[in-house]
Coordinates of C-alpha atoms and ligand atoms in Angstrom, one line a residue:
X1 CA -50.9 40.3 -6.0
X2 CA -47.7 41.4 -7.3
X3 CA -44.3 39.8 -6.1
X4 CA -40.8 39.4 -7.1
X5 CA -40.3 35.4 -8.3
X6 CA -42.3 32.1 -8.6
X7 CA -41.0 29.2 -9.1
X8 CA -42.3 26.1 -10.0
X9 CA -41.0 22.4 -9.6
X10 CA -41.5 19.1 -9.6
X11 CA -40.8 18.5 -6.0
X12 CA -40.5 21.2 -2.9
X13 CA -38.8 19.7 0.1
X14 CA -39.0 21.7 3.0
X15 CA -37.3 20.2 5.5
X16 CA -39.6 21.0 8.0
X17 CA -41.8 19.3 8.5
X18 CA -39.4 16.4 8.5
X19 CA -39.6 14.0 5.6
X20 CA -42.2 15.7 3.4
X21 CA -42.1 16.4 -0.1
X22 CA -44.6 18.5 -2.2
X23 CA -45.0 17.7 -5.9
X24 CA -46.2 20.2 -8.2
X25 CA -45.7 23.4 -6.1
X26 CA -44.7 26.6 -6.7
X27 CA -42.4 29.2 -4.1
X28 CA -43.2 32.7 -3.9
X29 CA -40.7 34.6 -3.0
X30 CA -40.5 38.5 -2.4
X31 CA -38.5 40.9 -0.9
X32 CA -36.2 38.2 -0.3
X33 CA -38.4 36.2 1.6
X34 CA -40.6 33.2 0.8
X35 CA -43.8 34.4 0.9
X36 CA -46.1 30.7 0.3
X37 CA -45.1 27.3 -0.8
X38 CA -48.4 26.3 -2.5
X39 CA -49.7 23.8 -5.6
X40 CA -48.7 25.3 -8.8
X41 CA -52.1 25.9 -10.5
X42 CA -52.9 27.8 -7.1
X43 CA -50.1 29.8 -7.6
X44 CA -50.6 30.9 -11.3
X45 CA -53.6 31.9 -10.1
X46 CA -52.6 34.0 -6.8
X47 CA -49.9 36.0 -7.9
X48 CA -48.1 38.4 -10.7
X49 CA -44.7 37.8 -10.6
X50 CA -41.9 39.7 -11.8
X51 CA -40.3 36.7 -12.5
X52 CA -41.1 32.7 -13.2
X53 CA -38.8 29.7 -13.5
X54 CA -40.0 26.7 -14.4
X55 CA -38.0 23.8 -13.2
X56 CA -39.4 20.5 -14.7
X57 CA -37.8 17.5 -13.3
X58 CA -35.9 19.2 -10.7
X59 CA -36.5 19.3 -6.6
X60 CA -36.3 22.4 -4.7
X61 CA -34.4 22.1 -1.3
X62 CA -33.1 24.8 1.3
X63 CA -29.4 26.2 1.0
X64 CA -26.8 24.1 2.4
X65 CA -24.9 24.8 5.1
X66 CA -21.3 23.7 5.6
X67 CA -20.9 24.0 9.5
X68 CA -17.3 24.1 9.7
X69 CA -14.5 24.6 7.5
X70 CA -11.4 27.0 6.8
X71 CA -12.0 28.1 3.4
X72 CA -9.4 30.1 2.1
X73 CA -7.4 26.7 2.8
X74 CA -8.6 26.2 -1.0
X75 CA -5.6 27.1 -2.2
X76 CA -3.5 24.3 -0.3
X77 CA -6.3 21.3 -1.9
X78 CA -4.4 18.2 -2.5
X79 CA -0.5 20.3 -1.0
X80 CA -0.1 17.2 0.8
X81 CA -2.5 13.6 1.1
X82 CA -2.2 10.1 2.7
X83 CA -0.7 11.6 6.0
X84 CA -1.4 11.0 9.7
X85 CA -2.7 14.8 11.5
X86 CA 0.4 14.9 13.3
X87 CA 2.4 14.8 10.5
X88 CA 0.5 16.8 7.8
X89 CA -0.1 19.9 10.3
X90 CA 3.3 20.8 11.3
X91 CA 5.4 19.2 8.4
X92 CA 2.8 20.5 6.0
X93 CA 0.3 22.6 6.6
X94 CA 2.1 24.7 9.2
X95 CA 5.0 25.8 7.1
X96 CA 2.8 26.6 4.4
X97 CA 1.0 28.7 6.0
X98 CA 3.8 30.5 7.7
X99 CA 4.9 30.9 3.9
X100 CA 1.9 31.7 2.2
X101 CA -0.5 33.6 4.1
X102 CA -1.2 37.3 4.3
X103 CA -4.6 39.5 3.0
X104 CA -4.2 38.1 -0.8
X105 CA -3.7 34.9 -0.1
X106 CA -7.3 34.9 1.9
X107 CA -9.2 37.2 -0.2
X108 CA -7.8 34.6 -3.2
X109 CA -8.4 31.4 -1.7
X110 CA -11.9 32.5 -0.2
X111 CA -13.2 33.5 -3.4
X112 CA -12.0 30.3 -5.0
X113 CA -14.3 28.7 -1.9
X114 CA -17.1 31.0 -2.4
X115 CA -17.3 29.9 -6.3
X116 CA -17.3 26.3 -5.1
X117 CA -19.3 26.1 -2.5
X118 CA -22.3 28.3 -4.7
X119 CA -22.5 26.4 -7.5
X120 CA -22.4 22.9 -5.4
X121 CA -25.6 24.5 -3.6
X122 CA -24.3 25.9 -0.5
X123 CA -25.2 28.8 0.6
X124 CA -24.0 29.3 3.9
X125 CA -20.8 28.5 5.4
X126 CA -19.4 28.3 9.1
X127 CA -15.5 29.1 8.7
X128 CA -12.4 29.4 11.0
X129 CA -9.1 31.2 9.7
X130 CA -7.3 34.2 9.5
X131 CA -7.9 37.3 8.2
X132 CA -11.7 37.0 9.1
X133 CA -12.3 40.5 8.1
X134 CA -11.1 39.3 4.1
X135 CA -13.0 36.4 4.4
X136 CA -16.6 38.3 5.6
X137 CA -16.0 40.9 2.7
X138 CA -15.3 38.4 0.1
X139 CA -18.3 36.5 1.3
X140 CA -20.7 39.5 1.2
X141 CA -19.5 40.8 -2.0
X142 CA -20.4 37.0 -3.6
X143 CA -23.8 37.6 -2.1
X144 CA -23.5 34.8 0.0
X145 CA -23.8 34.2 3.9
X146 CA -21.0 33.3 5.9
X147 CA -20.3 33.3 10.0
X148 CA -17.1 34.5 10.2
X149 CA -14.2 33.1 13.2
X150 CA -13.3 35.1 15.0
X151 CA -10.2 33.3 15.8
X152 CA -8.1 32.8 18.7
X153 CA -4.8 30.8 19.2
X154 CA -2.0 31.0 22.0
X155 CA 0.7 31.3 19.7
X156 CA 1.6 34.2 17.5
X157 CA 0.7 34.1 13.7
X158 CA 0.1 36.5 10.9
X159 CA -3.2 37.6 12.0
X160 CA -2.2 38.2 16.1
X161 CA 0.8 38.0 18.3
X162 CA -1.1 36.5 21.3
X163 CA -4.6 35.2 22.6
X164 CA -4.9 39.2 23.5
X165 CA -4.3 40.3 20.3
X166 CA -6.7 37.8 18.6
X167 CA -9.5 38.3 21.0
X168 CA -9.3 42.6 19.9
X169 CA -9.1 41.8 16.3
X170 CA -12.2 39.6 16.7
X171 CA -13.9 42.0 18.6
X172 CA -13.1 44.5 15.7
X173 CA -14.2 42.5 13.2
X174 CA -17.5 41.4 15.3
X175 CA -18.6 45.5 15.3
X176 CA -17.6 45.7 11.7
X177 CA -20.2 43.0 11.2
X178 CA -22.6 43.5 13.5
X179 CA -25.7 44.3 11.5
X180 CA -24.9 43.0 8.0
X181 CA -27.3 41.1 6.7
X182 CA -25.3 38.0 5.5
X183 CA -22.4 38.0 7.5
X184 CA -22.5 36.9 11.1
X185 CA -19.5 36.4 13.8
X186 CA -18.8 33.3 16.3
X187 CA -16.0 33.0 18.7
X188 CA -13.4 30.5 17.3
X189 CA -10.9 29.0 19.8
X190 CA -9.0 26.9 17.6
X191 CA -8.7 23.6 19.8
X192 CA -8.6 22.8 23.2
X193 CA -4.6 22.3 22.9
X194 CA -4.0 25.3 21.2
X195 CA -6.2 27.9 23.8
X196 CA -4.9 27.8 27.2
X197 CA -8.1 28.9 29.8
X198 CA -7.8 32.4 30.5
X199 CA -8.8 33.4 26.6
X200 CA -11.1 30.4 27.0
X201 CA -12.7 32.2 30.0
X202 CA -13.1 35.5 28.5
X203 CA -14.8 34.1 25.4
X204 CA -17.4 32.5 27.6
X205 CA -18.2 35.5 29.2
X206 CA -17.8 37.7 26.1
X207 CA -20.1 35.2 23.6
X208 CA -22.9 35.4 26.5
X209 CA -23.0 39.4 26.2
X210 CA -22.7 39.4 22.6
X211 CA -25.0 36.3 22.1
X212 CA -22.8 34.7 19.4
X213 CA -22.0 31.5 19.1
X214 CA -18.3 29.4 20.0
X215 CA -16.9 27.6 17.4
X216 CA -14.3 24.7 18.4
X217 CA -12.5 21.9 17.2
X218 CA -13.3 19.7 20.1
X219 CA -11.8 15.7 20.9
X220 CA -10.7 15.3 17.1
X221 CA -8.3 13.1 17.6
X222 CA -7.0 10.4 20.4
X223 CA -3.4 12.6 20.6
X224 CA -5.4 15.1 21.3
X225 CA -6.9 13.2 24.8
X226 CA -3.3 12.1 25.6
X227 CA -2.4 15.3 25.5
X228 CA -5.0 16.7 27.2
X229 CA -4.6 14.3 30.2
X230 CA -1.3 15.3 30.4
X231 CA -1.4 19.0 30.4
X232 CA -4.3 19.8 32.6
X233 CA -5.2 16.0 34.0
X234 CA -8.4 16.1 32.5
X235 CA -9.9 14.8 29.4
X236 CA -10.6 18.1 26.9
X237 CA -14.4 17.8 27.1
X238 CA -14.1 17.5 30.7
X239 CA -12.1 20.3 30.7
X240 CA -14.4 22.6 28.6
X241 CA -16.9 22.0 30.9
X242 CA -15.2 23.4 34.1
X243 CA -14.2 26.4 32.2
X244 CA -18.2 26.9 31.9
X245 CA -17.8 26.4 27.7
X246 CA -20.5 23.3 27.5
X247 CA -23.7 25.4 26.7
X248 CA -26.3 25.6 23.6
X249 CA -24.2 28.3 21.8
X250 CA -21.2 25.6 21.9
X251 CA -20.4 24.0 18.1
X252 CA -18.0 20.9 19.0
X253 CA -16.4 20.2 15.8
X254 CA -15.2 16.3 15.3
X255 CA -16.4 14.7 18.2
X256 CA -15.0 11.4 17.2
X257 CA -13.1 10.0 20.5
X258 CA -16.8 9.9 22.8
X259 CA -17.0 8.0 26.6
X260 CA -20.5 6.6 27.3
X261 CA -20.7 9.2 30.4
X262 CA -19.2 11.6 28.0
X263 CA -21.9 11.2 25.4
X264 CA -24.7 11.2 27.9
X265 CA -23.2 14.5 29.6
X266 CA -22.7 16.7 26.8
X267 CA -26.4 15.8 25.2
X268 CA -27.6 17.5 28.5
X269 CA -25.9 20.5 27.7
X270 CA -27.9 21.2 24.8
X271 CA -24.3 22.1 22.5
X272 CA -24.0 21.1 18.7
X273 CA -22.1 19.0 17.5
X274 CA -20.5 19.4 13.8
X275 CA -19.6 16.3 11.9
X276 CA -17.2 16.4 9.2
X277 CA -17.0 12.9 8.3
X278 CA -14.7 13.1 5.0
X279 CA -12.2 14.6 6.9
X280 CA -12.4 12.3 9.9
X281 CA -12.2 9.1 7.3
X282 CA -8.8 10.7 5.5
X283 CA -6.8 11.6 8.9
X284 CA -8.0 8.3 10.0
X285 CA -9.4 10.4 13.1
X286 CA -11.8 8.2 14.7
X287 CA -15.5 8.3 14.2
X288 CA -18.0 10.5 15.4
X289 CA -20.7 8.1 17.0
X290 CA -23.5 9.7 15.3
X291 CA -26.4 8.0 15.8
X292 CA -26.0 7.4 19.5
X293 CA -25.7 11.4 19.4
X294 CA -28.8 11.6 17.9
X295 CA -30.7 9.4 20.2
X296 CA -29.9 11.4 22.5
X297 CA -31.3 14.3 20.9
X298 CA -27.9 16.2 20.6
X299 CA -28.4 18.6 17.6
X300 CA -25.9 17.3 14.8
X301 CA -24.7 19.9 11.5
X302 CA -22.5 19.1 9.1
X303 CA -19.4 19.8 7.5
X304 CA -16.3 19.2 4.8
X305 CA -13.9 20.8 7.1
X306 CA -10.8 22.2 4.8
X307 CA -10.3 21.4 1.3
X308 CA -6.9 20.6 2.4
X309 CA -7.9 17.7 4.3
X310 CA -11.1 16.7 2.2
X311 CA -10.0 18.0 -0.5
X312 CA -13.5 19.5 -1.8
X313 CA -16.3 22.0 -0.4
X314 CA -19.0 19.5 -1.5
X315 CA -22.0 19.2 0.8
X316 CA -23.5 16.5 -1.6
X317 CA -20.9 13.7 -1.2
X318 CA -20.7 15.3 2.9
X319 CA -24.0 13.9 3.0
X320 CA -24.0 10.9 1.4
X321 CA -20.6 9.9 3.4
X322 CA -22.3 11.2 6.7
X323 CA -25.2 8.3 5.8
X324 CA -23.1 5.7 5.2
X325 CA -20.6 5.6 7.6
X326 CA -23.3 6.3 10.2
X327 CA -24.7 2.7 9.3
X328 CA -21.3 1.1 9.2
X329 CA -20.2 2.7 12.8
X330 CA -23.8 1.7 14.3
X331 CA -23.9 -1.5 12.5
X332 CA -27.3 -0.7 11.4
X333 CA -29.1 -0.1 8.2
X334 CA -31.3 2.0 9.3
X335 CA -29.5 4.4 11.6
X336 CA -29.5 7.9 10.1
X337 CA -32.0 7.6 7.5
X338 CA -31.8 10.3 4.2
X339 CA -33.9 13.2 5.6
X340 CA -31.9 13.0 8.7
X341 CA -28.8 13.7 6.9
X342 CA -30.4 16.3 5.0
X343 CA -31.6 18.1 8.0
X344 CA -28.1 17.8 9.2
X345 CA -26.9 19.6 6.1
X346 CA -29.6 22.5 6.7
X347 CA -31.7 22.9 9.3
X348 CA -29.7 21.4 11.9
X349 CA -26.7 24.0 10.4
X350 CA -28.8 26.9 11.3
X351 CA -29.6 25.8 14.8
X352 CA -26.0 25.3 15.6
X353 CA -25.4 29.1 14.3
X354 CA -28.2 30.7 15.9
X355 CA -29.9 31.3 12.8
X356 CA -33.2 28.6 12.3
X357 CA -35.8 31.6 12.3
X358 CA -34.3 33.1 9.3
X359 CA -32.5 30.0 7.2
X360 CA -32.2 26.0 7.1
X361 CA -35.9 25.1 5.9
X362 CA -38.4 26.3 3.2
X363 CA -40.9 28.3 5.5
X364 CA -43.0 31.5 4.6
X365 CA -41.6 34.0 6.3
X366 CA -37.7 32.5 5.9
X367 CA -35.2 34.3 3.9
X368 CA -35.3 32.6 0.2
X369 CA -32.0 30.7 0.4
X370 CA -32.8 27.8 -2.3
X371 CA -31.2 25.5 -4.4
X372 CA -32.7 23.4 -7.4
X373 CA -31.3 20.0 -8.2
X374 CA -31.8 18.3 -11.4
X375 CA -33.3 15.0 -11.3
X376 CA -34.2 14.5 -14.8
X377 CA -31.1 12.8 -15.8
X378 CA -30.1 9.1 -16.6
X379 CA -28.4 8.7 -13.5
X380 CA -30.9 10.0 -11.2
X381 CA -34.0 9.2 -12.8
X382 CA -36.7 7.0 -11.8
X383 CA -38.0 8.9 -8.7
X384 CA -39.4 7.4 -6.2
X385 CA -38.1 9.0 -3.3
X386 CA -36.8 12.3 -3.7
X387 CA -35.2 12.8 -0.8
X388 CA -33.4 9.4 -0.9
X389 CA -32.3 10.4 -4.7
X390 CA -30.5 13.4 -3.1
X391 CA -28.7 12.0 -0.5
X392 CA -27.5 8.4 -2.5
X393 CA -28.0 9.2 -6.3
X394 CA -27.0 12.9 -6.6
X395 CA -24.1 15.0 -6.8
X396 CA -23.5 18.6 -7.0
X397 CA -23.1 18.6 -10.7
X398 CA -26.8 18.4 -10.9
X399 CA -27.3 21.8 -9.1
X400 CA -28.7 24.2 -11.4
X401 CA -30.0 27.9 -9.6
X402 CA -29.2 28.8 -6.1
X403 CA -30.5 31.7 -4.5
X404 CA -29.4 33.4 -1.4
X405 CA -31.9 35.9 0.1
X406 CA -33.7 36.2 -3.0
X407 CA -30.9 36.8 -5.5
X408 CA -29.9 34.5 -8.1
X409 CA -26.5 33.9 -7.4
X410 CA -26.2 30.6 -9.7
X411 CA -27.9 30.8 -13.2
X412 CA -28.4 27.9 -15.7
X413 CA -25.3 26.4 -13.3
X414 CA -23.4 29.9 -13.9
X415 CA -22.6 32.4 -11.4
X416 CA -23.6 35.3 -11.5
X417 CA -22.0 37.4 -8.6
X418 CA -18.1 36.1 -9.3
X419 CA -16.1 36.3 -12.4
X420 CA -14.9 32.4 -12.9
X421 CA -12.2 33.2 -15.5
X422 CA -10.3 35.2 -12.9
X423 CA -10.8 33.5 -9.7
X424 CA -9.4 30.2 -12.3
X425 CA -6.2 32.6 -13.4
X426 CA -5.6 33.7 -9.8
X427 CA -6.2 29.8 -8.8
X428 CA -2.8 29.1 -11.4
X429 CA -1.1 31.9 -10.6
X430 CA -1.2 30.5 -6.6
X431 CA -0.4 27.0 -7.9
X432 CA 2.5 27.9 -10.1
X433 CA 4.1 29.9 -7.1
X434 CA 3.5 27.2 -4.2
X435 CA 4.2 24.0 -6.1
X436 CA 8.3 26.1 -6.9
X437 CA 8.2 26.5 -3.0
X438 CA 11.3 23.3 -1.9
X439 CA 8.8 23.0 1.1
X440 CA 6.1 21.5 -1.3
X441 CA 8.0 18.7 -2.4
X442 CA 7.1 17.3 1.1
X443 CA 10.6 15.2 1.9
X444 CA 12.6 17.7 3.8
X445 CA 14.7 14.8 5.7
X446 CA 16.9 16.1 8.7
X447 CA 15.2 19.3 8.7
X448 CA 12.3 19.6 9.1
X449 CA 10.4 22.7 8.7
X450 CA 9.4 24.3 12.3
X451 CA 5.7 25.1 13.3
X452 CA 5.7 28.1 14.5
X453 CA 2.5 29.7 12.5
X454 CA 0.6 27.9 15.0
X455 CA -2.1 25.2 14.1
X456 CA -5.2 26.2 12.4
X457 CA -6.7 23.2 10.4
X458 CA -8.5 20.1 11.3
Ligands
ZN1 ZN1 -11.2 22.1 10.9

């Protein structure tokens, strides 16, 4: 039988079933879609392929899939560190936006994302920012898959004047999108003290007819409570869930400030929650309590949130932070074992987005969105556990091919769909401009500059 690709490696985890690993296999893969995960000899045997890698002392594992972040922030990584959230939004990140932002600045930043997330083996990314129309095209045009925000503030900023506004624009970009085969659209509303509840109302009701997903930075911080109690008397999650926004196509971003009754509640409403622990750590945030979450059964994905607050796009060191800290918050070594965290970094990722049918886990039948890791090296070699090696001996340096749907869109550790030398000048060019800016500096005593793009990170 005649098919596109086989490749062959040393390991094959599939992620489903949970905590296997098959040594010695091979991956079909045509049309786009893996066809059989079988033994190698077997394989030489079966089919004719077009193509055939071999990968000798690497491990083949599903795409990654960063389940919240705001990439095009890229081009603010490491504007301004060591600060509490309520002084690096509307000191820093705030004015810079208002500064910085319009369709260039997006398609820049998001390609500079694109590049990074790629070749650190992600393949899929969850995002929430402006412009989401920039960000969908630039995504597509890299090859690589992307649910696009469509987001919604109160307050007026480049992209809208008013929760209106946003909510048309969305909807614009949504039919844009509809049937693309990499790009995909969830309702964003930015935070529950930046969306006041009539928009939050009509999103309910709009992402149940358009069976899309709601995307939402949810109890991040304990400001956010206080505030919460005092605008509407009611804790935000408790709030959410009056307004009818506590369902399975709900992604709660953060999560980290959690009541017992809380906890039990929201795992009975069958919602996601997205972790984003590197982010958490450097706002000093709180902590998500993860593996209470997961005894419950609450389905938990992961993310870097911004590279302004994390300051990478690297799913590798997400996962092993996500580990550790899990152990240190439960006080237990073995809460949160390695192929949990990977399953939060894939499969778990495509639940939250609606998506485990077609990506998350190596199963014939899936689309072939795969990344190979090398092993082989001094500091990841032995192997005995492969799946442990990932999570606590690896980084995204050893990521050598990734494939989205088929296509090779990292070769030999070079992309393939994105010119590197330009997205690098254009990177400069941004950094020469913003670092001249007197707002960068970061000490503007006595006057401080005013909020009024509106919040967006975090
Ligand atoms: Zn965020």
């Amino acid at each position: 039988m005649e098919i596109d690709t086989l490749i062959h490696a040393d390991w094959v985890i599939p992620v489903e079933p949970e905590a296997r690993f098959f040594e010695g296999h091979s991956l079909a893969i045509d049309g786009g879609r893996i066809l059989d995960i079988l033994p190698a000899e077997t394989a030489r045997r079966t089919f004719e392929a077009k193509k055939q890698l071999e990968l000798p002392g690497q491990a083949v594992i599903p795409g990654l899939i960063n389940a919240h972040t705001h990439s095009a922030m890229a081009l603010f990584r490491g504007l301004a560190d060591d600060l509490q959230l309520m002084s690096w939004l509307p000191e820093h990140i705030w004015p810079a936006e208002k500064r910085w932002i319009d369709k260039e600045f997006i398609h820049d930043g998001t390609q500079l994302a694109v590049a990074e997330m790629l070749r650190g083996g992600t393949t899929c990314f969850n995002d929430m920012y402006f412009f989401p129309d920039i960000t969908a095209r630039v995504t597509a045009a890299a090859g690589m898959r992307a649910t696009v925000g469509l987001i919604v503030l109160d307050f007026p900023t480049v992209w809208a004047d008013d929760a209106n506004a946003y909510l048309h624009k969305g909807l614009e970009v949504h039919d844009q999108y509809r049937n693309h085969h990499l790009i995909r659209t969830a309702f964003a509303p930015h935070a529950p003290y930046s969306v006041s509840d009539p928009p939050l109302q009509r999103m309910r009701v709009l992402a149940d007819e358009l069976e899309i997903p709601v995307h939402m930075h949810v109890h991040e911080s304990r400001d956010e409570i206080t505030q919460g109690l005092r605008q509407y008397g009611n804790r935000p999650l408790r709030r959410l869930g009056d307004l009818g926004l506590l369902s399975p196509s709900l992604m709660a971003v953060h999560m980290t400030q959690l009541q017992d009754d809380e906890l039990k509640d929201f795992a009975s409403t069958g919602a996601s929650v997205v972790h984003c622990p590197e982010s958490n750590l450097k706002l000093a945030s709180g902590f998500c309590p993860v593996a209470r979450l997961d005894e419950q059964g609450v389905n938990i994905a992961l993310g870097t949130d911004s590279p302004a607050s994390n300051n990478d796009l690297d799913m590798f060191s997400e996962m092993r932070s996500a580990a550790l800290l899990a152990k240190g918050v439960a006080g237990d070594a073995s809460a949160i074992p390695a192929e949990k965290v990977l399953r939060m970094a894939t499969i778990n990722g495509a639940r939250a987005l609606g998506l485990n049918d077609d990506i998350g886990s190596l199963l014939p039948g899936k689309a072939a969105d795969l990344v190979a890791v090398d092993l082989g090296g001094l500091d990841t070699l032995p192997v005995y556990h492969p799946i442990s090696q990932l999570i606590y001996a690896t980084g995204r340096d050893k990521v050598t091919n990734v494939w989205v749907a088929g296509r090779q869109v990292v070769k030999d550790r070079v992309l393939t769909t994105l010119n590197l030398e330009e997205i690098l000048l254009r990177t400069r060019k941004w950094q020469a401009k913003i670092a001249e800016a007197p707002e960068c500096s970061g000490s503007t005593p006595g006057n401080p500059p005013q909020p009024t793009s509106g919040p967006t990170d975090a």
